[in-house]
Amino acid sequence: MVFDVYRSLSVKLLRVRLESRSEEVLEEDEAEPDQNYTDWMLREVVDDTLFDVGDLSGLLEPLKKWHADKTDENVTVVVGESGSGKTTLIRRLPSIWEHTPVKLLMVSEKLTEPQDFYLQLTELLGIDLISDAGGLVKQEKDLEPQVVVIDAAHNLFMAEVGFFNAYRALMECMNAHLDNIYWVVVMNAPSWTYLSNVFSRQQRVSNIFKMPRWSPMDIRKLILSRHKGGKRRLKYNNLLLSAAASSESSSIRAADSRVFNILWEQSGGNPLAAIELWLNAVKVKGRIAEVGVPERPSANLLNGMKDDLYFVYTAIVLHASLSTEEIMQVTHFSESMVRHAVKQGINMGMIVRDEHRRYNIDPYWYGSLSSFLHRKNLLWH
């Protein structure tokens, strides 16, 4: 009994010291950040704050061979889940590839007509408007060698008969014999899997770069760099603090290691999902951010829904983002049915609406939802 009382008092004293240790006082002249904590963690970062993640040799080696005229292959497809850092990687490409100019075409809206795609492409290249890939071949000889990035290429199709023509136009350009253009096509992973099955005979790409999973250390660096800018005191809750540790510092280190290992496991190495999981595990009170155990939403919440709702959610995952009208187009459901499914998803926090009035899957939910739809055989690897 005496030992138990002693250990209980020791634990209480250790907890007090840990909490005081984890709540280091900020400098008095540090002002409260203008944004709330969530906005700060999800903010757009400037290029000089980006850092290297993963092995990029799979992306750069084909470019080097093309530039050295050692191969005729001039296409690389960059594939990754939503939030895996595809656009961030493309932003870094001009700084890591300096041999030729890098030009970027961001397909921010759905384009299903080939002429709409050709219009944007010719404006980017500064050439006369073309009506097919042959027109590009004729004018390409006058261009300097360059890398042309087509970002969000999944917006060039909808999974419905008659709505693949813009993507076909891109494929024709990719298959054309061009000496001075190297294509880097960036695409949502489920979209690429789907299109690879639809165009299994026409689509021949040798260089596929899959976005690497971030390591626990990379996730930690990303989270803490953003948290530090938020000017909040970091505190671990009692579940993360190890009372059995021999000292305060070792307990703090154990909690720190534990939370970021859990973040990595729960997010699957996806940086945006890790940020969302962190935000859902943090309780902000004034200038203190208390971190709990990160946890993905339970897929059990999806059980018992009508199958029609699953088809709507599958369509959004497959296309990365869709408007109400586009969901109706690819699912053949009525407007009332689509709005009901979207409302259910929004109420669960699973679906969000972007500035283009299109619906996306929230990164916090993406892993749970995609795993659930795979088990239902509605998505394929």
Short mmCIF file of C-alpha atoms in Angstrom, two decimals:
data_model
loop_
_atom_site.label_atom_id
_atom_site.label_comp_id
_atom_site.label_asym_id
_atom_site.label_seq_id
_atom_site.Cartn_x
_atom_site.Cartn_y
_atom_site.Cartn_z
CA MET A 1 0.00 0.00 0.00
CA VAL A 2 2.82 2.37 0.86
CA PHE A 3 4.45 1.63 -2.49
CA ASP A 4 1.19 2.24 -4.39
CA VAL A 5 0.70 5.57 -2.62
CA TYR A 6 4.30 6.52 -3.41
CA ARG A 7 3.92 5.58 -7.08
CA SER A 8 0.63 7.49 -7.36
CA LEU A 9 2.24 10.62 -5.93
CA SER A 10 5.24 10.17 -8.23
CA VAL A 11 3.00 9.92 -11.27
CA LYS A 12 1.10 13.05 -10.27
CA LEU A 13 4.33 14.99 -9.75
CA LEU A 14 5.73 13.75 -13.04
CA ARG A 15 2.56 14.78 -14.85
CA VAL A 16 2.75 18.28 -13.40
CA ARG A 17 6.37 18.61 -14.48
CA LEU A 18 5.56 17.24 -17.94
CA GLU A 19 2.74 19.71 -18.43
CA SER A 20 4.90 22.61 -17.32
CA ARG A 21 7.64 21.35 -19.62
CA SER A 22 5.33 21.05 -22.63
CA GLU A 23 3.79 24.49 -22.08
CA GLU A 24 6.88 26.57 -22.64
CA VAL A 25 6.10 30.24 -22.33
CA LEU A 26 6.24 32.28 -25.51
CA GLU A 27 8.12 35.53 -25.74
CA GLU A 28 5.98 38.42 -24.56
CA ASP A 29 6.50 40.38 -27.75
CA GLU A 30 5.17 37.58 -29.96
CA ALA A 31 1.79 38.65 -31.33
CA GLU A 32 -1.22 36.40 -31.74
CA PRO A 33 -1.34 35.12 -35.37
CA ASP A 34 -3.89 36.74 -37.65
CA GLN A 35 -5.36 33.40 -38.75
CA ASN A 36 -6.98 30.76 -36.58
CA TYR A 37 -5.04 27.56 -36.01
CA THR A 38 -6.81 25.55 -38.72
CA ASP A 39 -6.26 28.22 -41.37
CA TRP A 40 -2.62 28.46 -40.37
CA MET A 41 -2.01 24.72 -40.66
CA LEU A 42 -3.76 24.54 -44.07
CA ARG A 43 -2.21 27.70 -45.50
CA GLU A 44 -0.50 27.90 -48.87
CA VAL A 45 3.27 27.88 -48.45
CA VAL A 46 5.79 29.82 -50.50
CA ASP A 47 8.21 27.93 -52.70
CA ASP A 48 11.27 28.57 -50.53
CA THR A 49 9.66 26.69 -47.62
CA LEU A 50 9.18 23.48 -49.64
CA PHE A 51 11.57 20.63 -48.88
CA ASP A 52 12.69 17.44 -50.59
CA VAL A 53 10.65 14.32 -49.92
CA GLY A 54 11.34 10.85 -51.28
CA ASP A 55 13.52 9.70 -54.15
CA LEU A 56 12.91 11.77 -57.30
CA SER A 57 15.24 9.79 -59.57
CA GLY A 58 12.24 8.00 -61.08
CA LEU A 59 10.99 11.38 -62.28
CA LEU A 60 14.28 12.95 -63.34
CA GLU A 61 16.10 10.02 -65.00
CA PRO A 62 13.71 9.76 -68.01
CA LEU A 63 14.01 13.54 -68.45
CA LYS A 64 17.81 13.32 -68.45
CA LYS A 65 17.80 10.54 -71.06
CA TRP A 66 15.44 12.54 -73.28
CA HIS A 67 17.54 15.69 -72.94
CA ALA A 68 20.70 13.72 -73.80
CA ASP A 69 18.92 12.31 -76.87
CA LYS A 70 19.30 8.76 -75.60
CA THR A 71 15.63 7.83 -75.94
CA ASP A 72 12.50 8.68 -77.91
CA GLU A 73 10.33 8.30 -74.80
CA ASN A 74 8.96 11.73 -73.96
CA VAL A 75 6.13 11.06 -71.50
CA THR A 76 6.02 10.66 -67.72
CA VAL A 77 2.76 10.23 -65.82
CA VAL A 78 2.81 11.39 -62.20
CA VAL A 79 0.18 9.47 -60.22
CA GLY A 80 -0.90 10.01 -56.63
CA GLU A 81 -3.83 10.06 -54.25
CA SER A 82 -5.56 13.31 -53.41
CA GLY A 83 -3.35 15.30 -51.04
CA SER A 84 -0.18 13.30 -51.76
CA GLY A 85 1.76 16.38 -52.92
CA LYS A 86 1.51 16.14 -56.72
CA THR A 87 0.97 19.87 -57.28
CA THR A 88 3.67 20.72 -54.72
CA LEU A 89 6.11 18.50 -56.60
CA ILE A 90 5.29 20.24 -59.87
CA ARG A 91 5.88 23.62 -58.24
CA ARG A 92 9.37 22.41 -57.35
CA LEU A 93 10.13 20.98 -60.80
CA PRO A 94 11.61 24.19 -62.32
CA SER A 95 14.10 24.38 -59.43
CA ILE A 96 15.24 20.75 -59.72
CA TRP A 97 15.19 20.64 -63.55
CA GLU A 98 17.14 23.53 -65.05
CA HIS A 99 18.14 22.10 -68.45
CA THR A 100 15.03 23.29 -70.31
CA PRO A 101 12.08 25.60 -69.63
CA VAL A 102 9.15 24.08 -67.75
CA LYS A 103 5.67 25.22 -68.80
CA LEU A 104 2.56 24.41 -66.76
CA LEU A 105 -1.02 23.93 -67.94
CA MET A 106 -3.38 23.63 -64.98
CA VAL A 107 -6.69 22.05 -66.02
CA SER A 108 -8.78 23.59 -63.24
CA GLU A 109 -12.19 22.96 -64.84
CA LYS A 110 -13.76 20.01 -66.61
CA LEU A 111 -12.88 19.97 -70.31
CA THR A 112 -14.49 17.25 -72.40
CA GLU A 113 -14.24 18.82 -75.88
CA PRO A 114 -10.88 18.41 -77.65
CA GLN A 115 -10.92 21.93 -79.07
CA ASP A 116 -11.10 23.40 -75.57
CA PHE A 117 -7.96 21.47 -74.65
CA TYR A 118 -6.17 22.44 -77.87
CA LEU A 119 -6.99 26.11 -77.24
CA GLN A 120 -5.35 26.09 -73.81
CA LEU A 121 -2.37 24.05 -75.04
CA THR A 122 -1.60 26.32 -78.00
CA GLU A 123 -1.87 29.41 -75.81
CA LEU A 124 0.64 27.86 -73.43
CA LEU A 125 3.07 26.99 -76.24
CA GLY A 126 2.56 30.25 -78.12
CA ILE A 127 1.68 28.59 -81.44
CA ASP A 128 -1.24 28.79 -83.87
CA LEU A 129 -4.48 27.05 -82.89
CA ILE A 130 -4.57 23.38 -83.93
CA SER A 131 -7.42 20.95 -84.52
CA ASP A 132 -5.49 17.71 -84.05
CA ALA A 133 -2.12 16.33 -82.98
CA GLY A 134 -0.85 16.62 -86.56
CA GLY A 135 -1.03 20.40 -86.30
CA LEU A 136 1.18 20.24 -83.22
CA VAL A 137 3.73 18.06 -85.02
CA LYS A 138 4.01 20.61 -87.85
CA GLN A 139 4.67 23.54 -85.52
CA GLU A 140 6.68 21.74 -82.86
CA LYS A 141 9.93 21.91 -84.87
CA ASP A 142 10.05 25.67 -84.34
CA LEU A 143 9.86 25.33 -80.56
CA GLU A 144 12.82 25.12 -78.21
CA PRO A 145 13.16 21.91 -76.14
CA GLN A 146 10.88 22.19 -73.14
CA VAL A 147 8.94 20.27 -70.51
CA VAL A 148 5.17 20.68 -70.69
CA VAL A 149 3.31 19.80 -67.50
CA ILE A 150 -0.41 18.99 -67.70
CA ASP A 151 -1.57 19.23 -64.09
CA ALA A 152 -4.96 17.83 -62.97
CA ALA A 153 -5.28 15.89 -66.24
CA HIS A 154 -8.14 13.94 -64.63
CA ASN A 155 -10.30 16.95 -65.48
CA LEU A 156 -10.10 16.03 -69.18
CA PHE A 157 -12.75 13.29 -68.98
CA MET A 158 -15.96 12.15 -67.33
CA ALA A 159 -16.84 8.47 -66.97
CA GLU A 160 -19.70 8.60 -69.47
CA VAL A 161 -19.98 7.71 -73.15
CA GLY A 162 -19.04 10.70 -75.30
CA PHE A 163 -17.10 12.55 -72.62
CA PHE A 164 -13.58 11.21 -73.24
CA ASN A 165 -12.66 13.27 -76.30
CA ALA A 166 -10.53 15.87 -74.53
CA TYR A 167 -8.48 13.11 -72.91
CA ARG A 168 -8.19 11.37 -76.29
CA ALA A 169 -6.77 14.63 -77.67
CA LEU A 170 -4.14 14.61 -74.92
CA MET A 171 -3.29 10.96 -75.66
CA GLU A 172 -2.84 11.75 -79.36
CA CYS A 173 -0.41 14.53 -78.45
CA MET A 174 1.45 12.19 -76.08
CA ASN A 175 1.68 9.50 -78.78
CA ALA A 176 2.79 11.92 -81.52
CA HIS A 177 6.45 11.95 -82.51
CA LEU A 178 7.77 15.17 -80.96
CA ASP A 179 11.45 16.02 -80.49
CA ASN A 180 11.17 19.23 -78.49
CA ILE A 181 8.38 18.48 -75.99
CA TYR A 182 8.55 16.24 -72.96
CA TRP A 183 5.13 15.61 -71.40
CA VAL A 184 4.65 15.37 -67.63
CA VAL A 185 1.01 14.42 -67.04
CA VAL A 186 -0.18 14.71 -63.43
CA MET A 187 -3.25 12.69 -62.50
CA ASN A 188 -5.37 11.46 -59.62
CA ALA A 189 -4.57 7.78 -58.91
CA PRO A 190 -8.14 6.39 -59.14
CA SER A 191 -8.63 8.29 -62.42
CA TRP A 192 -5.44 6.81 -63.86
CA THR A 193 -6.47 3.27 -62.87
CA TYR A 194 -9.86 3.77 -64.52
CA LEU A 195 -8.45 5.28 -67.73
CA SER A 196 -5.81 2.56 -67.99
CA ASN A 197 -8.63 0.02 -68.17
CA VAL A 198 -10.75 2.06 -70.59
CA PHE A 199 -7.83 2.76 -72.96
CA SER A 200 -5.81 -0.39 -72.36
CA ARG A 201 -4.88 -0.67 -76.06
CA GLN A 202 -4.25 3.00 -76.88
CA GLN A 203 -2.49 4.03 -73.68
CA ARG A 204 1.16 3.07 -73.69
CA VAL A 205 3.23 4.83 -71.03
CA SER A 206 6.58 3.44 -69.92
CA ASN A 207 7.45 6.05 -67.29
CA ILE A 208 4.99 6.16 -64.40
CA PHE A 209 6.09 8.04 -61.29
CA LYS A 210 4.03 7.16 -58.23
CA MET A 211 4.08 9.79 -55.52
CA PRO A 212 6.23 8.49 -52.64
CA ARG A 213 4.81 8.03 -49.17
CA TRP A 214 6.19 10.55 -46.73
CA SER A 215 8.23 9.12 -43.87
CA PRO A 216 7.33 9.73 -40.20
CA MET A 217 10.20 12.23 -40.00
CA ASP A 218 8.92 14.11 -43.07
CA ILE A 219 5.42 14.21 -41.58
CA ARG A 220 6.87 15.50 -38.30
CA LYS A 221 8.87 18.20 -40.08
CA LEU A 222 5.82 19.35 -42.03
CA ILE A 223 3.49 19.48 -39.01
CA LEU A 224 5.90 21.18 -36.63
CA SER A 225 7.05 23.75 -39.19
CA ARG A 226 3.45 24.88 -39.62
CA HIS A 227 2.63 24.61 -35.93
CA LYS A 228 5.62 26.78 -35.05
CA GLY A 229 4.35 29.55 -37.30
CA GLY A 230 0.99 29.41 -35.50
CA LYS A 231 2.67 30.63 -32.26
CA ARG A 232 0.79 28.26 -29.99
CA ARG A 233 2.20 26.29 -27.09
CA LEU A 234 2.28 22.56 -27.80
CA LYS A 235 0.94 20.26 -25.12
CA TYR A 236 0.47 16.47 -25.20
CA ASN A 237 -2.52 15.06 -23.39
CA ASN A 238 -2.28 12.42 -20.66
CA LEU A 239 -2.82 9.49 -23.03
CA LEU A 240 0.32 10.39 -24.95
CA LEU A 241 2.49 11.24 -21.95
CA SER A 242 4.25 8.16 -20.67
CA ALA A 243 4.04 8.04 -16.87
CA ALA A 244 6.39 5.08 -16.84
CA ALA A 245 9.24 7.09 -18.35
CA SER A 246 12.27 7.68 -16.17
CA SER A 247 12.32 11.43 -16.69
CA GLU A 248 10.27 14.32 -18.02
CA SER A 249 12.38 14.70 -21.15
CA SER A 250 12.15 11.03 -22.05
CA SER A 251 8.36 11.14 -21.62
CA ILE A 252 8.08 14.19 -23.86
CA ARG A 253 10.21 12.43 -26.48
CA ALA A 254 8.11 9.28 -26.19
CA ALA A 255 4.88 11.24 -26.65
CA ASP A 256 6.36 13.14 -29.60
CA SER A 257 7.53 9.92 -31.28
CA ARG A 258 4.24 8.18 -30.57
CA VAL A 259 1.99 10.87 -32.02
CA PHE A 260 3.93 11.20 -35.28
CA ASN A 261 4.21 7.45 -35.77
CA ILE A 262 0.44 7.24 -35.34
CA LEU A 263 -0.02 10.14 -37.76
CA TRP A 264 2.12 8.38 -40.35
CA GLU A 265 0.28 5.09 -39.95
CA GLN A 266 -3.20 6.64 -40.01
CA SER A 267 -2.45 8.94 -42.96
CA GLY A 268 -0.60 6.34 -45.02
CA GLY A 269 2.21 8.85 -45.56
CA ASN A 270 -0.17 11.33 -47.20
CA PRO A 271 0.87 14.85 -46.06
CA LEU A 272 -2.51 16.56 -46.41
CA ALA A 273 -4.27 13.68 -44.66
CA ALA A 274 -1.70 13.92 -41.86
CA ILE A 275 -2.44 17.64 -41.40
CA GLU A 276 -6.17 16.96 -41.28
CA LEU A 277 -5.68 14.13 -38.76
CA TRP A 278 -3.51 16.43 -36.65
CA LEU A 279 -6.17 19.14 -36.69
CA ASN A 280 -8.83 16.67 -35.59
CA ALA A 281 -6.58 15.49 -32.76
CA VAL A 282 -5.75 19.00 -31.51
CA LYS A 283 -7.86 21.09 -29.16
CA VAL A 284 -6.95 24.77 -29.28
CA LYS A 285 -7.66 26.85 -26.20
CA GLY A 286 -6.33 30.36 -26.56
CA ARG A 287 -2.63 30.04 -27.22
CA ILE A 288 -2.35 26.37 -26.22
CA ALA A 289 -2.69 23.48 -28.68
CA GLU A 290 -3.28 20.21 -26.82
CA VAL A 291 -2.60 17.12 -28.93
CA GLY A 292 -4.56 13.92 -28.45
CA VAL A 293 -4.31 10.57 -30.22
CA PRO A 294 -4.81 10.98 -34.03
CA GLU A 295 -7.49 8.69 -35.38
CA ARG A 296 -9.10 8.19 -38.78
CA PRO A 297 -12.90 8.33 -38.95
CA SER A 298 -14.51 4.92 -38.65
CA ALA A 299 -15.78 3.37 -41.87
CA ASN A 300 -18.58 1.84 -39.79
CA LEU A 301 -20.37 5.17 -40.19
CA LEU A 302 -20.80 4.28 -43.87
CA ASN A 303 -22.50 0.95 -43.20
CA GLY A 304 -26.22 0.76 -43.73
CA MET A 305 -26.43 3.48 -46.36
CA LYS A 306 -28.28 2.95 -49.62
CA ASP A 307 -26.13 1.73 -52.50
CA ASP A 308 -26.99 4.82 -54.54
CA LEU A 309 -25.02 6.95 -52.08
CA TYR A 310 -21.97 4.71 -52.53
CA PHE A 311 -22.13 5.22 -56.30
CA VAL A 312 -22.18 9.00 -55.82
CA TYR A 313 -19.16 8.90 -53.49
CA THR A 314 -17.33 6.58 -55.88
CA ALA A 315 -17.89 9.03 -58.73
CA ILE A 316 -16.36 11.87 -56.69
CA VAL A 317 -13.32 9.77 -55.73
CA LEU A 318 -12.86 8.58 -59.32
CA HIS A 319 -12.89 12.11 -60.77
CA ALA A 320 -11.25 13.90 -57.79
CA SER A 321 -13.99 16.57 -57.89
CA LEU A 322 -17.41 16.96 -59.51
CA SER A 323 -20.26 19.45 -59.56
CA THR A 324 -23.87 18.45 -58.94
CA GLU A 325 -24.61 18.43 -62.68
CA GLU A 326 -21.53 16.33 -63.43
CA ILE A 327 -22.44 13.78 -60.75
CA MET A 328 -25.89 13.49 -62.34
CA GLN A 329 -24.21 12.99 -65.74
CA VAL A 330 -21.95 10.12 -64.70
CA THR A 331 -24.36 8.34 -62.32
CA HIS A 332 -27.66 8.91 -64.19
CA PHE A 333 -29.29 9.74 -60.86
CA SER A 334 -31.91 12.42 -60.37
CA GLU A 335 -30.94 15.80 -58.94
CA SER A 336 -32.82 15.09 -55.70
CA MET A 337 -30.94 11.82 -55.24
CA VAL A 338 -27.55 13.47 -55.85
CA ARG A 339 -28.30 16.37 -53.52
CA HIS A 340 -29.40 13.95 -50.82
CA ALA A 341 -26.15 11.97 -51.12
CA VAL A 342 -24.03 15.10 -51.10
CA LYS A 343 -25.89 16.51 -48.10
CA GLN A 344 -25.32 13.27 -46.18
CA GLY A 345 -21.60 13.46 -46.97
CA ILE A 346 -21.37 17.11 -45.93
CA ASN A 347 -23.16 16.43 -42.64
CA MET A 348 -20.62 13.69 -41.89
CA GLY A 349 -17.74 16.03 -42.72
CA MET A 350 -16.74 13.70 -45.56
CA ILE A 351 -17.51 16.00 -48.50
CA VAL A 352 -16.36 19.59 -48.93
CA ARG A 353 -17.17 22.17 -51.59
CA ASP A 354 -14.32 24.12 -53.18
CA GLU A 355 -14.16 27.60 -54.63
CA HIS A 356 -15.20 26.25 -58.06
CA ARG A 357 -18.50 24.94 -56.58
CA ARG A 358 -17.29 21.37 -56.98
CA TYR A 359 -17.43 18.58 -54.42
CA ASN A 360 -14.31 16.84 -53.09
CA ILE A 361 -13.63 14.20 -50.48
CA ASP A 362 -12.14 15.74 -47.33
CA PRO A 363 -8.56 14.41 -46.84
CA TYR A 364 -9.46 13.43 -43.27
CA TRP A 365 -12.02 10.98 -44.69
CA TYR A 366 -10.26 9.95 -47.88
CA GLY A 367 -8.42 6.89 -46.54
CA SER A 368 -11.45 5.47 -44.71
CA LEU A 369 -13.81 6.06 -47.65
CA SER A 370 -11.52 4.70 -50.36
CA SER A 371 -10.79 1.56 -48.30
CA PHE A 372 -14.53 1.05 -47.78
CA LEU A 373 -15.27 1.45 -51.51
CA HIS A 374 -12.49 -0.98 -52.38
CA ARG A 375 -14.07 -3.56 -50.10
CA LYS A 376 -17.38 -2.94 -51.91
CA ASN A 377 -15.58 -3.52 -55.27
CA LEU A 378 -16.56 -0.02 -56.40
CA LEU A 379 -12.91 1.05 -56.75
CA TRP A 380 -9.91 -0.90 -57.99
CA HIS A 381 -6.18 -0.65 -57.41
#
